[in-house]
């Protein structure tokens, strides 16, 4: 499955199931972001595939990849985008998806940003898919 198909077939129904298409949440796609390194010599530019927002507060930054890529190949790109969050007082959450697997990421901005990630959860195992749904619902509740 291509990246676009993953977003349409896997991600979109999932976001609908957890209520991210309804108020008070908003969805932005292909949100542009720019990150520069401390010495300003490196600039990372890109587009966040899907961004869930609640009153200008980033709820969830989502990076999707084609099924032919390992889900963790999206981690560096997602972390770079998550560093561009406008509200650094709260943790930023990310979701990596490749159509088969999901990985949750949490980034806390400090003097040295720190992140943690889940192990890959498979869409093919019912219990793990339920974990994905529960985690997404919990993230939405944490922001409200």
PDB file of N, CA, C and O in Angstrom, residues 6-85:
ATOM      1  N   UNK A   6      -2.387   4.260   2.788  1.00  0.00           N
ATOM      2  CA  UNK A   6      -2.328   4.022   4.234  1.00  0.00           C
ATOM      3  C   UNK A   6      -3.128   5.088   4.962  1.00  0.00           C
ATOM      4  O   UNK A   6      -3.923   4.789   5.857  1.00  0.00           O
ATOM      5  N   UNK A   7      -2.965   6.353   4.558  1.00  0.00           N
ATOM      6  CA  UNK A   7      -3.711   7.441   5.197  1.00  0.00           C
ATOM      7  C   UNK A   7      -5.217   7.285   4.973  1.00  0.00           C
ATOM      8  O   UNK A   7      -6.006   7.507   5.888  1.00  0.00           O
ATOM      9  N   UNK A   8      -5.603   6.905   3.780  1.00  0.00           N
ATOM     10  CA  UNK A   8      -7.013   6.819   3.445  1.00  0.00           C
ATOM     11  C   UNK A   8      -7.675   5.567   4.031  1.00  0.00           C
ATOM     12  O   UNK A   8      -8.759   5.643   4.612  1.00  0.00           O
ATOM     13  N   UNK A   9      -7.032   4.419   3.903  1.00  0.00           N
ATOM     14  CA  UNK A   9      -7.658   3.148   4.261  1.00  0.00           C
ATOM     15  C   UNK A   9      -7.486   2.797   5.734  1.00  0.00           C
ATOM     16  O   UNK A   9      -8.390   2.252   6.356  1.00  0.00           O
ATOM     17  N   UNK A  10      -6.348   3.119   6.323  1.00  0.00           N
ATOM     18  CA  UNK A  10      -6.068   2.729   7.705  1.00  0.00           C
ATOM     19  C   UNK A  10      -6.244   3.894   8.672  1.00  0.00           C
ATOM     20  O   UNK A  10      -6.963   3.799   9.660  1.00  0.00           O
ATOM     21  N   UNK A  11      -5.592   4.998   8.397  1.00  0.00           N
ATOM     22  CA  UNK A  11      -5.544   6.102   9.338  1.00  0.00           C
ATOM     23  C   UNK A  11      -6.856   6.868   9.452  1.00  0.00           C
ATOM     24  O   UNK A  11      -7.328   7.147  10.556  1.00  0.00           O
ATOM     25  N   UNK A  12      -7.471   7.201   8.337  1.00  0.00           N
ATOM     26  CA  UNK A  12      -8.690   7.997   8.370  1.00  0.00           C
ATOM     27  C   UNK A  12      -9.820   7.319   9.165  1.00  0.00           C
ATOM     28  O   UNK A  12     -10.420   7.961  10.032  1.00  0.00           O
ATOM     29  N   UNK A  13     -10.117   6.039   8.926  1.00  0.00           N
ATOM     30  CA  UNK A  13     -11.163   5.398   9.739  1.00  0.00           C
ATOM     31  C   UNK A  13     -10.803   5.330  11.224  1.00  0.00           C
ATOM     32  O   UNK A  13     -11.672   5.467  12.087  1.00  0.00           O
ATOM     33  N   UNK A  14      -9.529   5.162  11.524  1.00  0.00           N
ATOM     34  CA  UNK A  14      -9.080   5.104  12.911  1.00  0.00           C
ATOM     35  C   UNK A  14      -9.314   6.445  13.611  1.00  0.00           C
ATOM     36  O   UNK A  14      -9.829   6.494  14.734  1.00  0.00           O
ATOM     37  N   UNK A  15      -8.949   7.538  12.950  1.00  0.00           N
ATOM     38  CA  UNK A  15      -9.175   8.866  13.525  1.00  0.00           C
ATOM     39  C   UNK A  15     -10.663   9.142  13.721  1.00  0.00           C
ATOM     40  O   UNK A  15     -11.061   9.796  14.685  1.00  0.00           O
ATOM     41  N   UNK A  16     -11.480   8.626  12.811  1.00  0.00           N
ATOM     42  CA  UNK A  16     -12.925   8.777  12.942  1.00  0.00           C
ATOM     43  C   UNK A  16     -13.444   7.989  14.147  1.00  0.00           C
ATOM     44  O   UNK A  16     -14.257   8.492  14.920  1.00  0.00           O
ATOM     45  N   UNK A  17     -12.951   6.768  14.330  1.00  0.00           N
ATOM     46  CA  UNK A  17     -13.384   5.925  15.454  1.00  0.00           C
ATOM     47  C   UNK A  17     -13.114   6.569  16.809  1.00  0.00           C
ATOM     48  O   UNK A  17     -13.903   6.412  17.737  1.00  0.00           O
ATOM     49  N   UNK A  18     -12.008   7.278  16.935  1.00  0.00           N
ATOM     50  CA  UNK A  18     -11.664   7.885  18.225  1.00  0.00           C
ATOM     51  C   UNK A  18     -12.198   9.311  18.375  1.00  0.00           C
ATOM     52  O   UNK A  18     -11.995   9.938  19.399  1.00  0.00           O
ATOM     53  N   UNK A  19     -12.871   9.835  17.355  1.00  0.00           N
ATOM     54  CA  UNK A  19     -13.538  11.128  17.467  1.00  0.00           C
ATOM     55  C   UNK A  19     -12.697  12.340  17.119  1.00  0.00           C
ATOM     56  O   UNK A  19     -13.087  13.470  17.424  1.00  0.00           O
ATOM     57  N   UNK A  20     -11.564  12.165  16.446  1.00  0.00           N
ATOM     58  CA  UNK A  20     -10.708  13.295  16.119  1.00  0.00           C
ATOM     59  C   UNK A  20     -11.234  14.133  14.956  1.00  0.00           C
ATOM     60  O   UNK A  20     -10.686  15.201  14.687  1.00  0.00           O
ATOM     61  N   UNK A  21     -12.276  13.682  14.267  1.00  0.00           N
ATOM     62  CA  UNK A  21     -12.880  14.497  13.208  1.00  0.00           C
ATOM     63  C   UNK A  21     -14.001  15.378  13.754  1.00  0.00           C
ATOM     64  O   UNK A  21     -14.632  16.109  13.007  1.00  0.00           O
ATOM     65  N   UNK A  22     -14.262  15.276  15.052  1.00  0.00           N
ATOM     66  CA  UNK A  22     -15.354  16.018  15.663  1.00  0.00           C
ATOM     67  C   UNK A  22     -14.806  17.094  16.595  1.00  0.00           C
ATOM     68  O   UNK A  22     -13.689  17.004  17.082  1.00  0.00           O
ATOM     69  N   UNK A  23     -15.634  18.094  16.847  1.00  0.00           N
ATOM     70  CA  UNK A  23     -15.277  19.155  17.783  1.00  0.00           C
ATOM     71  C   UNK A  23     -14.992  18.524  19.145  1.00  0.00           C
ATOM     72  O   UNK A  23     -15.651  17.553  19.514  1.00  0.00           O
ATOM     73  N   UNK A  24     -14.001  18.976  19.850  1.00  0.00           N
ATOM     74  CA  UNK A  24     -13.242  20.213  19.723  1.00  0.00           C
ATOM     75  C   UNK A  24     -11.955  20.067  18.905  1.00  0.00           C
ATOM     76  O   UNK A  24     -11.122  20.962  18.917  1.00  0.00           O
ATOM     77  N   UNK A  25     -11.805  18.955  18.202  1.00  0.00           N
ATOM     78  CA  UNK A  25     -10.572  18.705  17.458  1.00  0.00           C
ATOM     79  C   UNK A  25     -10.687  19.203  16.021  1.00  0.00           C
ATOM     80  O   UNK A  25     -11.773  19.298  15.462  1.00  0.00           O
ATOM     81  N   UNK A  26      -9.535  19.519  15.445  1.00  0.00           N
ATOM     82  CA  UNK A  26      -9.430  19.880  14.036  1.00  0.00           C
ATOM     83  C   UNK A  26      -8.314  19.049  13.431  1.00  0.00           C
ATOM     84  O   UNK A  26      -7.359  18.692  14.112  1.00  0.00           O
ATOM     85  N   UNK A  27      -8.428  18.772  12.151  1.00  0.00           N
ATOM     86  CA  UNK A  27      -7.416  17.998  11.434  1.00  0.00           C
ATOM     87  C   UNK A  27      -6.778  18.899  10.387  1.00  0.00           C
ATOM     88  O   UNK A  27      -7.474  19.589   9.648  1.00  0.00           O
ATOM     89  N   UNK A  28      -5.464  18.901  10.349  1.00  0.00           N
ATOM     90  CA  UNK A  28      -4.731  19.567   9.272  1.00  0.00           C
ATOM     91  C   UNK A  28      -3.909  18.500   8.571  1.00  0.00           C
ATOM     92  O   UNK A  28      -3.341  17.622   9.221  1.00  0.00           O
ATOM     93  N   UNK A  29      -3.848  18.580   7.267  1.00  0.00           N
ATOM     94  CA  UNK A  29      -3.021  17.642   6.514  1.00  0.00           C
ATOM     95  C   UNK A  29      -1.905  18.406   5.818  1.00  0.00           C
ATOM     96  O   UNK A  29      -2.061  19.574   5.455  1.00  0.00           O
ATOM     97  N   UNK A  30      -0.792  17.731   5.671  1.00  0.00           N
ATOM     98  CA  UNK A  30       0.386  18.309   5.013  1.00  0.00           C
ATOM     99  C   UNK A  30       0.758  19.661   5.612  1.00  0.00           C
ATOM    100  O   UNK A  30       1.040  20.629   4.911  1.00  0.00           O
ATOM    101  N   UNK A  31       0.757  19.731   6.950  1.00  0.00           N
ATOM    102  CA  UNK A  31       1.146  20.947   7.682  1.00  0.00           C
ATOM    103  C   UNK A  31       2.638  21.170   7.535  1.00  0.00           C
ATOM    104  O   UNK A  31       3.450  20.340   7.883  1.00  0.00           O
ATOM    105  N   UNK A  32       3.019  22.322   7.007  1.00  0.00           N
ATOM    106  CA  UNK A  32       4.421  22.656   6.779  1.00  0.00           C
ATOM    107  C   UNK A  32       5.111  22.988   8.097  1.00  0.00           C
ATOM    108  O   UNK A  32       4.537  23.620   8.971  1.00  0.00           O
ATOM    109  N   UNK A  33       6.369  22.563   8.218  1.00  0.00           N
ATOM    110  CA  UNK A  33       7.148  22.849   9.410  1.00  0.00           C
ATOM    111  C   UNK A  33       8.618  23.044   9.048  1.00  0.00           C
ATOM    112  O   UNK A  33       9.099  22.465   8.090  1.00  0.00           O
ATOM    113  N   UNK A  34       9.297  23.889   9.801  1.00  0.00           N
ATOM    114  CA  UNK A  34      10.726  24.146   9.622  1.00  0.00           C
ATOM    115  C   UNK A  34      11.407  24.030  10.980  1.00  0.00           C
ATOM    116  O   UNK A  34      10.967  24.643  11.942  1.00  0.00           O
ATOM    117  N   UNK A  35      12.489  23.287  11.034  1.00  0.00           N
ATOM    118  CA  UNK A  35      13.281  23.133  12.264  1.00  0.00           C
ATOM    119  C   UNK A  35      14.724  23.480  11.938  1.00  0.00           C
ATOM    120  O   UNK A  35      15.258  23.022  10.931  1.00  0.00           O
ATOM    121  N   UNK A  36      15.362  24.270  12.786  1.00  0.00           N
ATOM    122  CA  UNK A  36      16.786  24.541  12.579  1.00  0.00           C
ATOM    123  C   UNK A  36      17.565  24.035  13.788  1.00  0.00           C
ATOM    124  O   UNK A  36      17.060  24.042  14.913  1.00  0.00           O
ATOM    125  N   UNK A  37      18.782  23.601  13.555  1.00  0.00           N
ATOM    126  CA  UNK A  37      19.650  23.115  14.619  1.00  0.00           C
ATOM    127  C   UNK A  37      20.137  24.287  15.454  1.00  0.00           C
ATOM    128  O   UNK A  37      20.008  25.449  15.063  1.00  0.00           O
ATOM    129  N   UNK A  38      20.721  23.977  16.608  1.00  0.00           N
ATOM    130  CA  UNK A  38      21.175  25.012  17.533  1.00  0.00           C
ATOM    131  C   UNK A  38      22.125  25.984  16.860  1.00  0.00           C
ATOM    132  O   UNK A  38      22.042  27.189  17.057  1.00  0.00           O
ATOM    133  N   UNK A  39      23.019  25.483  16.034  1.00  0.00           N
ATOM    134  CA  UNK A  39      23.977  26.372  15.385  1.00  0.00           C
ATOM    135  C   UNK A  39      23.436  26.998  14.103  1.00  0.00           C
ATOM    136  O   UNK A  39      24.147  27.693  13.398  1.00  0.00           O
ATOM    137  N   UNK A  40      22.151  26.747  13.825  1.00  0.00           N
ATOM    138  CA  UNK A  40      21.459  27.323  12.667  1.00  0.00           C
ATOM    139  C   UNK A  40      22.020  26.874  11.315  1.00  0.00           C
ATOM    140  O   UNK A  40      21.622  27.387  10.287  1.00  0.00           O
ATOM    141  N   UNK A  41      22.959  25.928  11.311  1.00  0.00           N
ATOM    142  CA  UNK A  41      23.537  25.498  10.039  1.00  0.00           C
ATOM    143  C   UNK A  41      22.736  24.379   9.375  1.00  0.00           C
ATOM    144  O   UNK A  41      22.946  24.089   8.211  1.00  0.00           O
ATOM    145  N   UNK A  42      21.827  23.756  10.119  1.00  0.00           N
ATOM    146  CA  UNK A  42      21.022  22.676   9.556  1.00  0.00           C
ATOM    147  C   UNK A  42      19.554  23.080   9.634  1.00  0.00           C
ATOM    148  O   UNK A  42      19.066  23.479  10.682  1.00  0.00           O
ATOM    149  N   UNK A  43      18.864  22.962   8.530  1.00  0.00           N
ATOM    150  CA  UNK A  43      17.441  23.272   8.489  1.00  0.00           C
ATOM    151  C   UNK A  43      16.696  22.056   7.956  1.00  0.00           C
ATOM    152  O   UNK A  43      17.053  21.535   6.901  1.00  0.00           O
ATOM    153  N   UNK A  44      15.695  21.602   8.693  1.00  0.00           N
ATOM    154  CA  UNK A  44      14.855  20.496   8.266  1.00  0.00           C
ATOM    155  C   UNK A  44      13.503  21.083   7.897  1.00  0.00           C
ATOM    156  O   UNK A  44      12.885  21.772   8.705  1.00  0.00           O
ATOM    157  N   UNK A  45      13.078  20.849   6.671  1.00  0.00           N
ATOM    158  CA  UNK A  45      11.778  21.328   6.215  1.00  0.00           C
ATOM    159  C   UNK A  45      10.968  20.127   5.785  1.00  0.00           C
ATOM    160  O   UNK A  45      11.504  19.164   5.243  1.00  0.00           O
ATOM    161  N   UNK A  46       9.690  20.187   6.024  1.00  0.00           N
ATOM    162  CA  UNK A  46       8.845  19.090   5.595  1.00  0.00           C
ATOM    163  C   UNK A  46       7.396  19.355   5.915  1.00  0.00           C
ATOM    164  O   UNK A  46       7.032  20.437   6.375  1.00  0.00           O
ATOM    165  N   UNK A  47       6.586  18.345   5.671  1.00  0.00           N
ATOM    166  CA  UNK A  47       5.155  18.433   5.914  1.00  0.00           C
ATOM    167  C   UNK A  47       4.713  17.287   6.808  1.00  0.00           C
ATOM    168  O   UNK A  47       4.980  16.124   6.503  1.00  0.00           O
ATOM    169  N   UNK A  48       4.050  17.632   7.899  1.00  0.00           N
ATOM    170  CA  UNK A  48       3.472  16.629   8.772  1.00  0.00           C
ATOM    171  C   UNK A  48       2.288  16.048   8.016  1.00  0.00           C
ATOM    172  O   UNK A  48       1.429  16.792   7.527  1.00  0.00           O
ATOM    173  N   UNK A  49       2.226  14.725   7.896  1.00  0.00           N
ATOM    174  CA  UNK A  49       1.154  14.106   7.123  1.00  0.00           C
ATOM    175  C   UNK A  49      -0.220  14.469   7.658  1.00  0.00           C
ATOM    176  O   UNK A  49      -1.093  14.901   6.909  1.00  0.00           O
ATOM    177  N   UNK A  50      -0.428  14.282   8.960  1.00  0.00           N
ATOM    178  CA  UNK A  50      -1.707  14.619   9.579  1.00  0.00           C
ATOM    179  C   UNK A  50      -1.408  15.206  10.957  1.00  0.00           C
ATOM    180  O   UNK A  50      -0.586  14.668  11.698  1.00  0.00           O
ATOM    181  N   UNK A  51      -2.075  16.300  11.283  1.00  0.00           N
ATOM    182  CA  UNK A  51      -1.901  16.935  12.575  1.00  0.00           C
ATOM    183  C   UNK A  51      -3.278  17.128  13.194  1.00  0.00           C
ATOM    184  O   UNK A  51      -4.159  17.717  12.583  1.00  0.00           O
ATOM    185  N   UNK A  52      -3.450  16.607  14.412  1.00  0.00           N
ATOM    186  CA  UNK A  52      -4.701  16.785  15.153  1.00  0.00           C
ATOM    187  C   UNK A  52      -4.466  17.939  16.121  1.00  0.00           C
ATOM    188  O   UNK A  52      -3.501  17.942  16.880  1.00  0.00           O
ATOM    189  N   UNK A  53      -5.348  18.929  16.081  1.00  0.00           N
ATOM    190  CA  UNK A  53      -5.193  20.154  16.861  1.00  0.00           C
ATOM    191  C   UNK A  53      -6.451  20.378  17.702  1.00  0.00           C
ATOM    192  O   UNK A  53      -7.562  20.073  17.268  1.00  0.00           O
ATOM    193  N   UNK A  54      -6.244  20.938  18.885  1.00  0.00           N
ATOM    194  CA  UNK A  54      -7.357  21.369  19.724  1.00  0.00           C
ATOM    195  C   UNK A  54      -6.999  22.746  20.250  1.00  0.00           C
ATOM    196  O   UNK A  54      -6.063  22.894  21.036  1.00  0.00           O
ATOM    197  N   UNK A  55      -7.680  23.781  19.778  1.00  0.00           N
ATOM    198  CA  UNK A  55      -7.417  25.176  20.155  1.00  0.00           C
ATOM    199  C   UNK A  55      -5.944  25.535  20.012  1.00  0.00           C
ATOM    200  O   UNK A  55      -5.303  25.973  20.957  1.00  0.00           O
ATOM    201  N   UNK A  56      -5.388  25.341  18.870  1.00  0.00           N
ATOM    202  CA  UNK A  56      -3.996  25.664  18.546  1.00  0.00           C
ATOM    203  C   UNK A  56      -2.987  24.830  19.323  1.00  0.00           C
ATOM    204  O   UNK A  56      -1.798  25.077  19.271  1.00  0.00           O
ATOM    205  N   UNK A  57      -3.452  23.858  20.093  1.00  0.00           N
ATOM    206  CA  UNK A  57      -2.567  22.958  20.819  1.00  0.00           C
ATOM    207  C   UNK A  57      -2.445  21.670  20.023  1.00  0.00           C
ATOM    208  O   UNK A  57      -3.458  21.065  19.669  1.00  0.00           O
ATOM    209  N   UNK A  58      -1.215  21.288  19.716  1.00  0.00           N
ATOM    210  CA  UNK A  58      -1.015  20.053  18.973  1.00  0.00           C
ATOM    211  C   UNK A  58      -1.414  18.879  19.851  1.00  0.00           C
ATOM    212  O   UNK A  58      -0.912  18.711  20.951  1.00  0.00           O
ATOM    213  N   UNK A  59      -2.304  18.055  19.368  1.00  0.00           N
ATOM    214  CA  UNK A  59      -2.722  16.863  20.076  1.00  0.00           C
ATOM    215  C   UNK A  59      -1.882  15.674  19.619  1.00  0.00           C
ATOM    216  O   UNK A  59      -1.361  14.911  20.424  1.00  0.00           O
ATOM    217  N   UNK A  60      -1.724  15.544  18.311  1.00  0.00           N
ATOM    218  CA  UNK A  60      -1.065  14.371  17.758  1.00  0.00           C
ATOM    219  C   UNK A  60      -0.486  14.688  16.387  1.00  0.00           C
ATOM    220  O   UNK A  60      -1.205  15.155  15.512  1.00  0.00           O
ATOM    221  N   UNK A  61       0.806  14.454  16.216  1.00  0.00           N
ATOM    222  CA  UNK A  61       1.462  14.598  14.914  1.00  0.00           C
ATOM    223  C   UNK A  61       1.620  13.195  14.341  1.00  0.00           C
ATOM    224  O   UNK A  61       2.154  12.303  15.008  1.00  0.00           O
ATOM    225  N   UNK A  62       1.145  12.978  13.130  1.00  0.00           N
ATOM    226  CA  UNK A  62       1.141  11.642  12.538  1.00  0.00           C
ATOM    227  C   UNK A  62       2.025  11.620  11.302  1.00  0.00           C
ATOM    228  O   UNK A  62       1.896  12.470  10.429  1.00  0.00           O
ATOM    229  N   UNK A  63       2.905  10.631  11.249  1.00  0.00           N
ATOM    230  CA  UNK A  63       3.755  10.415  10.078  1.00  0.00           C
ATOM    231  C   UNK A  63       3.455   9.023   9.548  1.00  0.00           C
ATOM    232  O   UNK A  63       3.536   8.040  10.277  1.00  0.00           O
ATOM    233  N   UNK A  64       3.065   8.965   8.292  1.00  0.00           N
ATOM    234  CA  UNK A  64       2.752   7.669   7.689  1.00  0.00           C
ATOM    235  C   UNK A  64       3.776   7.326   6.619  1.00  0.00           C
ATOM    236  O   UNK A  64       4.384   8.206   6.012  1.00  0.00           O
ATOM    237  N   UNK A  65       3.947   6.043   6.432  1.00  0.00           N
ATOM    238  CA  UNK A  65       4.848   5.506   5.419  1.00  0.00           C
ATOM    239  C   UNK A  65       4.128   4.404   4.661  1.00  0.00           C
ATOM    240  O   UNK A  65       3.142   3.852   5.128  1.00  0.00           O
ATOM    241  N   UNK A  66       4.658   4.062   3.525  1.00  0.00           N
ATOM    242  CA  UNK A  66       4.154   2.947   2.737  1.00  0.00           C
ATOM    243  C   UNK A  66       4.362   1.643   3.506  1.00  0.00           C
ATOM    244  O   UNK A  66       5.249   1.552   4.355  1.00  0.00           O
ATOM    245  N   UNK A  67       3.575   0.647   3.197  1.00  0.00           N
ATOM    246  CA  UNK A  67       3.716  -0.658   3.856  1.00  0.00           C
ATOM    247  C   UNK A  67       5.057  -1.308   3.569  1.00  0.00           C
ATOM    248  O   UNK A  67       5.476  -2.192   4.305  1.00  0.00           O
ATOM    249  N   UNK A  68       5.754  -0.880   2.541  1.00  0.00           N
ATOM    250  CA  UNK A  68       7.041  -1.495   2.230  1.00  0.00           C
ATOM    251  C   UNK A  68       8.162  -1.005   3.147  1.00  0.00           C
ATOM    252  O   UNK A  68       9.248  -1.556   3.153  1.00  0.00           O
ATOM    253  N   UNK A  69       7.896   0.021   3.970  1.00  0.00           N
ATOM    254  CA  UNK A  69       8.896   0.545   4.888  1.00  0.00           C
ATOM    255  C   UNK A  69       8.617   0.088   6.314  1.00  0.00           C
ATOM    256  O   UNK A  69       7.459  -0.042   6.715  1.00  0.00           O
ATOM    257  N   UNK A  70       9.655  -0.106   7.077  1.00  0.00           N
ATOM    258  CA  UNK A  70       9.519  -0.388   8.504  1.00  0.00           C
ATOM    259  C   UNK A  70       8.897   0.839   9.162  1.00  0.00           C
ATOM    260  O   UNK A  70       9.252   1.978   8.834  1.00  0.00           O
ATOM    261  N   UNK A  71       7.989   0.619  10.077  1.00  0.00           N
ATOM    262  CA  UNK A  71       7.286   1.730  10.720  1.00  0.00           C
ATOM    263  C   UNK A  71       8.256   2.677  11.431  1.00  0.00           C
ATOM    264  O   UNK A  71       8.043   3.890  11.466  1.00  0.00           O
ATOM    265  N   UNK A  72       9.347   2.154  11.965  1.00  0.00           N
ATOM    266  CA  UNK A  72      10.300   2.999  12.690  1.00  0.00           C
ATOM    267  C   UNK A  72      11.129   3.899  11.782  1.00  0.00           C
ATOM    268  O   UNK A  72      11.792   4.820  12.254  1.00  0.00           O
ATOM    269  N   UNK A  73      11.062   3.665  10.475  1.00  0.00           N
ATOM    270  CA  UNK A  73      11.776   4.563   9.553  1.00  0.00           C
ATOM    271  C   UNK A  73      11.187   5.969   9.589  1.00  0.00           C
ATOM    272  O   UNK A  73      11.830   6.930   9.181  1.00  0.00           O
ATOM    273  N   UNK A  74       9.975   6.116  10.108  1.00  0.00           N
ATOM    274  CA  UNK A  74       9.328   7.428  10.209  1.00  0.00           C
ATOM    275  C   UNK A  74       9.714   8.176  11.484  1.00  0.00           C
ATOM    276  O   UNK A  74       9.395   9.356  11.622  1.00  0.00           O
ATOM    277  N   UNK A  75      10.428   7.521  12.408  1.00  0.00           N
ATOM    278  CA  UNK A  75      10.724   8.141  13.699  1.00  0.00           C
ATOM    279  C   UNK A  75      11.551   9.427  13.603  1.00  0.00           C
ATOM    280  O   UNK A  75      11.148  10.451  14.174  1.00  0.00           O
ATOM    281  N   UNK A  76      12.683   9.452  12.912  1.00  0.00           N
ATOM    282  CA  UNK A  76      13.451  10.709  12.861  1.00  0.00           C
ATOM    283  C   UNK A  76      12.657  11.878  12.275  1.00  0.00           C
ATOM    284  O   UNK A  76      12.711  12.999  12.788  1.00  0.00           O
ATOM    285  N   UNK A  77      11.915  11.609  11.226  1.00  0.00           N
ATOM    286  CA  UNK A  77      11.109  12.653  10.590  1.00  0.00           C
ATOM    287  C   UNK A  77      10.035  13.154  11.557  1.00  0.00           C
ATOM    288  O   UNK A  77       9.835  14.361  11.707  1.00  0.00           O
ATOM    289  N   UNK A  78       9.352  12.241  12.225  1.00  0.00           N
ATOM    290  CA  UNK A  78       8.303  12.638  13.166  1.00  0.00           C
ATOM    291  C   UNK A  78       8.882  13.449  14.324  1.00  0.00           C
ATOM    292  O   UNK A  78       8.309  14.466  14.729  1.00  0.00           O
ATOM    293  N   UNK A  79      10.017  13.021  14.858  1.00  0.00           N
ATOM    294  CA  UNK A  79      10.636  13.763  15.959  1.00  0.00           C
ATOM    295  C   UNK A  79      11.033  15.174  15.521  1.00  0.00           C
ATOM    296  O   UNK A  79      10.857  16.129  16.283  1.00  0.00           O
ATOM    297  N   UNK A  80      11.560  15.305  14.324  1.00  0.00           N
ATOM    298  CA  UNK A  80      11.920  16.633  13.821  1.00  0.00           C
ATOM    299  C   UNK A  80      10.687  17.522  13.762  1.00  0.00           C
ATOM    300  O   UNK A  80      10.730  18.690  14.172  1.00  0.00           O
ATOM    301  N   UNK A  81       9.579  16.989  13.283  1.00  0.00           N
ATOM    302  CA  UNK A  81       8.346  17.775  13.224  1.00  0.00           C
ATOM    303  C   UNK A  81       7.841  18.120  14.621  1.00  0.00           C
ATOM    304  O   UNK A  81       7.383  19.227  14.877  1.00  0.00           O
ATOM    305  N   UNK A  82       7.916  17.141  15.529  1.00  0.00           N
ATOM    306  CA  UNK A  82       7.406  17.349  16.881  1.00  0.00           C
ATOM    307  C   UNK A  82       8.206  18.408  17.636  1.00  0.00           C
ATOM    308  O   UNK A  82       7.690  19.040  18.555  1.00  0.00           O
ATOM    309  N   UNK A  83       9.447  18.618  17.254  1.00  0.00           N
ATOM    310  CA  UNK A  83      10.255  19.665  17.882  1.00  0.00           C
ATOM    311  C   UNK A  83       9.769  21.065  17.520  1.00  0.00           C
ATOM    312  O   UNK A  83      10.141  22.043  18.166  1.00  0.00           O
ATOM    313  N   UNK A  84       8.925  21.172  16.512  1.00  0.00           N
ATOM    314  CA  UNK A  84       8.413  22.461  16.051  1.00  0.00           C
ATOM    315  C   UNK A  84       7.103  22.852  16.727  1.00  0.00           C
ATOM    316  O   UNK A  84       6.444  23.799  16.328  1.00  0.00           O
ATOM    317  N   UNK A  85       6.728  22.147  17.773  1.00  0.00           N
ATOM    318  CA  UNK A  85       5.457  22.406  18.465  1.00  0.00           C
ATOM    319  C   UNK A  85       5.414  23.835  19.010  1.00  0.00           C
ATOM    320  O   UNK A  85       6.404  24.330  19.545  1.00  0.00           O
TER     321      UNK A  85
END
